[in-house]
mmCIF file of N, CA and C in Angstrom:
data_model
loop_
_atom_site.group_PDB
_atom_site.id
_atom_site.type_symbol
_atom_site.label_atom_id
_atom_site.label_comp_id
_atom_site.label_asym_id
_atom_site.label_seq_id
_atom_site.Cartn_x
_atom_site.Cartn_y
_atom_site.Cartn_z
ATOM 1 N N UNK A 1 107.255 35.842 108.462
ATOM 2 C CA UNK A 1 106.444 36.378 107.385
ATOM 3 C C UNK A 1 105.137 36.896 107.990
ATOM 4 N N UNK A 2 104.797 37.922 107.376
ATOM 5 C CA UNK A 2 103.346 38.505 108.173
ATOM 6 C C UNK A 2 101.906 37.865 107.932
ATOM 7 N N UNK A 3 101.310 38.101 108.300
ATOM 8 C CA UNK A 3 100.036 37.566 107.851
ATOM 9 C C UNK A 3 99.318 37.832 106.727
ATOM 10 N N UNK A 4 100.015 39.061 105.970
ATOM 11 C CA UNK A 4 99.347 39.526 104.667
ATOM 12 C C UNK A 4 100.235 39.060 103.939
ATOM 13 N N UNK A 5 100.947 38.652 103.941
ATOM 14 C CA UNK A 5 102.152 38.335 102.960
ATOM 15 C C UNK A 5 102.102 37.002 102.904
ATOM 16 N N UNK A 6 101.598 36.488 103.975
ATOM 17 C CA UNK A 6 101.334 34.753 103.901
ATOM 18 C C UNK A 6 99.809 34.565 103.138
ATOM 19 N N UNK A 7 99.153 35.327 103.418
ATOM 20 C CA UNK A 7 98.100 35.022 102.642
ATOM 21 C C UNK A 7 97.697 34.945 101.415
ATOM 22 N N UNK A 8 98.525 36.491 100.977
ATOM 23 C CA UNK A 8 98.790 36.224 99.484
ATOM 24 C C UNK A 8 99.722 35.516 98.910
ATOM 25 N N UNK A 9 100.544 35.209 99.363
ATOM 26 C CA UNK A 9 101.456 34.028 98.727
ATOM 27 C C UNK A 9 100.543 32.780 98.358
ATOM 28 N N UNK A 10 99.944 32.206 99.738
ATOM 29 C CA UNK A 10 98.831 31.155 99.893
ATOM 30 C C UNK A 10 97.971 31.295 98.415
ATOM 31 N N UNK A 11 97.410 32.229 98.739
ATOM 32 C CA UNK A 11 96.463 32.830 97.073
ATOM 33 C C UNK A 11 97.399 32.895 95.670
ATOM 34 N N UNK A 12 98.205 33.329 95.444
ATOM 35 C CA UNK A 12 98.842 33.311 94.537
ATOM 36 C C UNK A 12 99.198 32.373 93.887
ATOM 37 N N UNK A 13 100.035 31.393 94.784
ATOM 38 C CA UNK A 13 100.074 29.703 94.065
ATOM 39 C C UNK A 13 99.252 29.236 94.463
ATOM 40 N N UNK A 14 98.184 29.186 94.933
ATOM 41 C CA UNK A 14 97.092 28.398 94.810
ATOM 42 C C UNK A 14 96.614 28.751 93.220
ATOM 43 N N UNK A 15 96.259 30.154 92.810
ATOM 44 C CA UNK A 15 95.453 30.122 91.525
ATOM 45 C C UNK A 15 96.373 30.317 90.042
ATOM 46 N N UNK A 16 97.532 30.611 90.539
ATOM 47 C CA UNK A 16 98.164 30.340 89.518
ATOM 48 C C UNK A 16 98.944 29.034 88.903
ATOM 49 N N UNK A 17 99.193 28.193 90.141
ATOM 50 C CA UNK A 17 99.838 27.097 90.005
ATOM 51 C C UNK A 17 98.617 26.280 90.273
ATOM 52 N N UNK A 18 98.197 25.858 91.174
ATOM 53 C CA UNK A 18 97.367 25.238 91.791
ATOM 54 C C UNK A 18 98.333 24.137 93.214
ATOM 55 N N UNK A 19 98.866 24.821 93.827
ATOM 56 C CA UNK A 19 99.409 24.364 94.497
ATOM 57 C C UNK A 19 99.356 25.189 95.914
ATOM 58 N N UNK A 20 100.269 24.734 96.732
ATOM 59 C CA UNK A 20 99.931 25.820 98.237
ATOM 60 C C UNK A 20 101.430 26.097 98.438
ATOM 61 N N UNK A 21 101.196 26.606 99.647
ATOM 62 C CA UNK A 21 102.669 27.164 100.065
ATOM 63 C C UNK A 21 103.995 25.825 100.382
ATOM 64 N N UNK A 22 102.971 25.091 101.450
ATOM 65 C CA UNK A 22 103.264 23.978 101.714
ATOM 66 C C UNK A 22 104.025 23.034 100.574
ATOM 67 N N UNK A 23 103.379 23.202 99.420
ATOM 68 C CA UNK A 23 103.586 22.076 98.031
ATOM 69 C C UNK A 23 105.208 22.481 97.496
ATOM 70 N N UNK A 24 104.951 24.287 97.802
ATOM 71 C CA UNK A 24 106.285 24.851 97.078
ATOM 72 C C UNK A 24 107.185 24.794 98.116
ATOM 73 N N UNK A 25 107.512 24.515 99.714
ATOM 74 C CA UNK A 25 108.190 24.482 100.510
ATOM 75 C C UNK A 25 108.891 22.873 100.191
ATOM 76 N N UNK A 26 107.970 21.833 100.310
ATOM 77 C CA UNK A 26 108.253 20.538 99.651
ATOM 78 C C UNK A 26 109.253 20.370 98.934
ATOM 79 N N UNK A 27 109.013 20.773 97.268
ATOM 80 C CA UNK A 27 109.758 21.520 96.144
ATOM 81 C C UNK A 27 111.030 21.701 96.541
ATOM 82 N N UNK A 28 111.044 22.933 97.440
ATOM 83 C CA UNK A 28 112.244 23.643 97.662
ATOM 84 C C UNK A 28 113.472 22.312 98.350
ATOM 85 N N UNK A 29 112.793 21.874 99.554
ATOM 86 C CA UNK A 29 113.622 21.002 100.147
ATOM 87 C C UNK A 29 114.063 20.109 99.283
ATOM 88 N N UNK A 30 113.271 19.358 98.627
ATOM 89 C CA UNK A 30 113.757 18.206 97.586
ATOM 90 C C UNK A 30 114.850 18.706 96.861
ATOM 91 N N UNK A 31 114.483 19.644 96.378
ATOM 92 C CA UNK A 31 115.617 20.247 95.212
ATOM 93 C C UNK A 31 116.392 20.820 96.247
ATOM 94 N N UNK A 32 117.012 21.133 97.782
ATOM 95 C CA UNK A 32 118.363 21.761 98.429
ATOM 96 C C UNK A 32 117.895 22.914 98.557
ATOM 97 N N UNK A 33 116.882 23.442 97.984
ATOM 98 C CA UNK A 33 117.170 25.114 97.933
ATOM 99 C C UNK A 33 118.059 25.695 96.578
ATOM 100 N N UNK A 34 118.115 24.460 95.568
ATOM 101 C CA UNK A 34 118.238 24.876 94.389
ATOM 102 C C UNK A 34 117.829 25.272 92.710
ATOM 103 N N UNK A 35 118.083 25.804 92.192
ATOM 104 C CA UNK A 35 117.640 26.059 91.218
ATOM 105 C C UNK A 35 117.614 24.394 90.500
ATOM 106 N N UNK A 36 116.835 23.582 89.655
ATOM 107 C CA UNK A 36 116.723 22.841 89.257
ATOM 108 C C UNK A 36 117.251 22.129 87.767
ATOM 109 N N UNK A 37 117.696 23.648 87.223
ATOM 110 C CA UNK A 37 118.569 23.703 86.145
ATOM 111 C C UNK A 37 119.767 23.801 86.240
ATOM 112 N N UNK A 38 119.764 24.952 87.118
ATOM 113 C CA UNK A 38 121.668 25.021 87.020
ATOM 114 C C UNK A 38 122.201 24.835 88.357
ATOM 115 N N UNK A 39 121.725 24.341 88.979
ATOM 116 C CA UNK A 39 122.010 23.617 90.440
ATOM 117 C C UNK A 39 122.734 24.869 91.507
ATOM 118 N N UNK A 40 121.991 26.041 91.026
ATOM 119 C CA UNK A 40 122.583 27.317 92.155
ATOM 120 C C UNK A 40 121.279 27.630 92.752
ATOM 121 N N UNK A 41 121.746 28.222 94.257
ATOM 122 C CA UNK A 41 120.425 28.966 94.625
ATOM 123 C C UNK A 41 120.461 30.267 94.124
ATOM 124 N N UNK A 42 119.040 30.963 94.377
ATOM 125 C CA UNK A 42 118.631 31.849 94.031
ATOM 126 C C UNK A 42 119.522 32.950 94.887
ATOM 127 N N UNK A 43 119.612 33.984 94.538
ATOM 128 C CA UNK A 43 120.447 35.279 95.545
ATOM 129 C C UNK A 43 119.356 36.405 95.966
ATOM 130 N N UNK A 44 118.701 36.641 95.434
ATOM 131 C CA UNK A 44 117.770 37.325 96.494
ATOM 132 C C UNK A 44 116.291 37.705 96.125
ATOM 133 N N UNK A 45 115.605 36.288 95.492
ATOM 134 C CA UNK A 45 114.199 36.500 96.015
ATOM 135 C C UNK A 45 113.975 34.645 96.170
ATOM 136 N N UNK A 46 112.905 34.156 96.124
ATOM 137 C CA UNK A 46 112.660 33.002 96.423
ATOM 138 C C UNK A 46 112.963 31.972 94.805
ATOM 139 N N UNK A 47 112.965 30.957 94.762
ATOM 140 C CA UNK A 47 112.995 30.278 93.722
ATOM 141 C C UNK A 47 111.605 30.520 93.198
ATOM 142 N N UNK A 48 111.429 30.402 91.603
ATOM 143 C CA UNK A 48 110.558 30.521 90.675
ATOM 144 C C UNK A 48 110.058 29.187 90.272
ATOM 145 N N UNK A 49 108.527 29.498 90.454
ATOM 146 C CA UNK A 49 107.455 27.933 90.214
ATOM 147 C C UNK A 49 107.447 27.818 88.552
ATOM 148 N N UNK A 50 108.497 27.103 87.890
ATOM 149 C CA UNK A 50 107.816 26.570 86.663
ATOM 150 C C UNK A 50 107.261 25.621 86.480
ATOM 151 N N UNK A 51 106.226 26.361 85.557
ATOM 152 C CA UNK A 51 105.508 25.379 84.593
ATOM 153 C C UNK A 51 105.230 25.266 83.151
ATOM 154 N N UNK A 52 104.664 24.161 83.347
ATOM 155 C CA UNK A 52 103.572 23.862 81.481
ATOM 156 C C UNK A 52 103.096 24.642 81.130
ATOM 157 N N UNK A 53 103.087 26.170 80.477
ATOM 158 C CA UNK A 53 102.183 26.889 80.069
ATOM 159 C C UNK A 53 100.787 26.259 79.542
ATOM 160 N N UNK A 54 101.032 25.324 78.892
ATOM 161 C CA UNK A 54 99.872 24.258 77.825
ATOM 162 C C UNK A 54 99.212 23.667 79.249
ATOM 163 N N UNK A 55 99.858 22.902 79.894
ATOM 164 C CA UNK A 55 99.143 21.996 80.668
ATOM 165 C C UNK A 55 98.445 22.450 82.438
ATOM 166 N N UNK A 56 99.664 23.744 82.540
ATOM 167 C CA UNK A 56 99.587 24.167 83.840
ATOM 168 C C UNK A 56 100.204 23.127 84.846
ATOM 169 N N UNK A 57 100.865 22.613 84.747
ATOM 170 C CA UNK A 57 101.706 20.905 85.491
ATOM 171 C C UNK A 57 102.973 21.746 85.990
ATOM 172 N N UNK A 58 103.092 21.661 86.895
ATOM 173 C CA UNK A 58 103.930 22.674 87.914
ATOM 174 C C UNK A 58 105.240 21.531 87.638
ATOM 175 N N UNK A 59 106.669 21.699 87.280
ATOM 176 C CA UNK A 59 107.678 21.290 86.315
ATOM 177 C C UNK A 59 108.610 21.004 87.935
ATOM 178 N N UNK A 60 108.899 22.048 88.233
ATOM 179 C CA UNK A 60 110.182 22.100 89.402
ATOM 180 C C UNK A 60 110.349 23.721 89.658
ATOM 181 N N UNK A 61 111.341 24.366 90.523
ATOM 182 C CA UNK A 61 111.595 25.591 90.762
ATOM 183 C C UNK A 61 112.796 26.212 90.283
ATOM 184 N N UNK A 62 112.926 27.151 89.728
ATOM 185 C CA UNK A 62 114.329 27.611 88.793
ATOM 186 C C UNK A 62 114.201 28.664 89.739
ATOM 187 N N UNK A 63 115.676 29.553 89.124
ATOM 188 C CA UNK A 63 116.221 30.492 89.700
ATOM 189 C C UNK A 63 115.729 31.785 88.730
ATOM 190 N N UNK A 64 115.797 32.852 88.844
ATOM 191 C CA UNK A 64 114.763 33.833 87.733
ATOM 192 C C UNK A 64 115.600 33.934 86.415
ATOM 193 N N UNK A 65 116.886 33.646 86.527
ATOM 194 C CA UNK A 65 117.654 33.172 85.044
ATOM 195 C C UNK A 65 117.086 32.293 84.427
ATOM 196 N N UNK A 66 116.941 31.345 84.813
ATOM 197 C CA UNK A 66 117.013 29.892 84.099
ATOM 198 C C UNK A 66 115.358 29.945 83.795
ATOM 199 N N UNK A 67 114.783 30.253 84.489
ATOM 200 C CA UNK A 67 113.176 30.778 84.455
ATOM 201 C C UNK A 67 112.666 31.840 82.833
ATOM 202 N N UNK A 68 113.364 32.605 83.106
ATOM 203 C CA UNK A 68 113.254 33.515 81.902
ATOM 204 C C UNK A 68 113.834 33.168 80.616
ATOM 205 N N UNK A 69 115.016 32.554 80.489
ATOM 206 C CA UNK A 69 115.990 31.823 79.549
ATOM 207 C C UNK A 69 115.063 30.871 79.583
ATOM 208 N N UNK A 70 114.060 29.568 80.111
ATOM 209 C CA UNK A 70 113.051 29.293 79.247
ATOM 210 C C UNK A 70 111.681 29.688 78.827
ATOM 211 N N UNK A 71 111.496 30.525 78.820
ATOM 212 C CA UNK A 71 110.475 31.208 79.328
ATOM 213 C C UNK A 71 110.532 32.218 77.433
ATOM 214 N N UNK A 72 112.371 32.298 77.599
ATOM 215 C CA UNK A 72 112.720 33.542 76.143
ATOM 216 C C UNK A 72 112.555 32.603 74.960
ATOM 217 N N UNK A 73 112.975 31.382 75.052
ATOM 218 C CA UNK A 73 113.049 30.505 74.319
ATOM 219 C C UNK A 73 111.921 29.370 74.027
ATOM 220 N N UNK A 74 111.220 30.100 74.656
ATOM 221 C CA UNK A 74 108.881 29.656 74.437
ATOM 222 C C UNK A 74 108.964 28.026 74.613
ATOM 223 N N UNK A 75 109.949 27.689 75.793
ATOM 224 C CA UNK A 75 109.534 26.246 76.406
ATOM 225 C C UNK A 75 109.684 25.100 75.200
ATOM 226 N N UNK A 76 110.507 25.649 74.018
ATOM 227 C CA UNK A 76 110.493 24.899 73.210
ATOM 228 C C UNK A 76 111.873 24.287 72.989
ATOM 229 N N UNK A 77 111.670 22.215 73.006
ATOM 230 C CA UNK A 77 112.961 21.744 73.011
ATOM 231 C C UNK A 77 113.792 21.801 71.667
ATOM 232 N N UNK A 78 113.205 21.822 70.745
ATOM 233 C CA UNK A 78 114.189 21.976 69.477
ATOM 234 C C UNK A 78 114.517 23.311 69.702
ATOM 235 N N UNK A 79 114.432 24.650 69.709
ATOM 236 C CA UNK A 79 114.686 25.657 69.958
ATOM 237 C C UNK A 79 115.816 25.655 70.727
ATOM 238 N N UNK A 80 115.556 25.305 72.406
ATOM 239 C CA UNK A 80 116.646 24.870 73.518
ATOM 240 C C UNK A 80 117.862 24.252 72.493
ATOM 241 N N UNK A 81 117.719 22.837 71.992
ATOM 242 C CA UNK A 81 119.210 22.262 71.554
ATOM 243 C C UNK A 81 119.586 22.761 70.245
ATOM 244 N N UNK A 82 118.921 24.193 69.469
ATOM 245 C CA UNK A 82 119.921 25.071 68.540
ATOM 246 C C UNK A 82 120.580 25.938 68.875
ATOM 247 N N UNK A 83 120.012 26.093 70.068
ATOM 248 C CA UNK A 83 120.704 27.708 71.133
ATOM 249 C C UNK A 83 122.003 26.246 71.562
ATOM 250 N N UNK A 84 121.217 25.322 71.943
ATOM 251 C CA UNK A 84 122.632 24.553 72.704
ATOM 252 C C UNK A 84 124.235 24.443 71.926
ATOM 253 N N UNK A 85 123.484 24.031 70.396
ATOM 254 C CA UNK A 85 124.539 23.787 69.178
ATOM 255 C C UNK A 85 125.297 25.093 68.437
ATOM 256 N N UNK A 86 124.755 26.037 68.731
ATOM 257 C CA UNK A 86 124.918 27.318 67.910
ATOM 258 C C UNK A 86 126.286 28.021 69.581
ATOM 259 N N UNK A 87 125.515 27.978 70.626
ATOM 260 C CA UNK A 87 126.608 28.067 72.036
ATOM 261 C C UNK A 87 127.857 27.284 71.569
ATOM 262 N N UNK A 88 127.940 25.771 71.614
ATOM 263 C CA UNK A 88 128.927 25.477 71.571
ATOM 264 C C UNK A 88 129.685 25.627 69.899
ATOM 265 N N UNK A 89 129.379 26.478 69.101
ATOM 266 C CA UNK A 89 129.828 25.662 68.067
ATOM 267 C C UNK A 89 130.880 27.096 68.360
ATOM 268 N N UNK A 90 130.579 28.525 68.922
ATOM 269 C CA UNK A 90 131.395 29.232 69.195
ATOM 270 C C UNK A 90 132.438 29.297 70.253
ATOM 271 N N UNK A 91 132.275 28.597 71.077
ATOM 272 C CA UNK A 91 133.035 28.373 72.136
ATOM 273 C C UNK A 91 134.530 28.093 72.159
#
């Protein structure tokens, strides 16, 4: 990685997450290099830092599916288990 590209990464989760590169490398290993929801890796960019919108509390790393799918569904759990019930009730 270059030196501009490390730096802003460095900057980036530092002020958006409050974390470092280091914190999200951590992350990554713990979780395999997987997405934390649906237990796949990512295919071609890095795993995605979620969080608490409310709290800013850095959650785990998703894949940009599972990221956006909560992200569409505004982090909300009753929401999540009607999409869950309404999925299976067609299945």
């Amino acid at each position: 990685m270059s030196r501009t590209s490390e730096s802003w990464r460095r900057s980036r989760y530092r002020s958006r997450y409050g974390i470092t590169p280091e914190d999200y490398d951590r992350l990554n290993t713990e979780q395999g290099g997987l997405c934390a929801l649906c237990d796949r890796p990512e295919e071609n960019r890095r795993l995605a830092v979620d969080h608490d919108h409310e709290t800013g509390k850095v959650r785990a790393l998703l894949c940009s599916r599972c990221n956006t799918g909560l992200g569409n569904l505004r982090d909300d759990p009753a929401l999540m288990l009607r999409a869950a019930v309404y999925v299976a009730k067609y299945r």
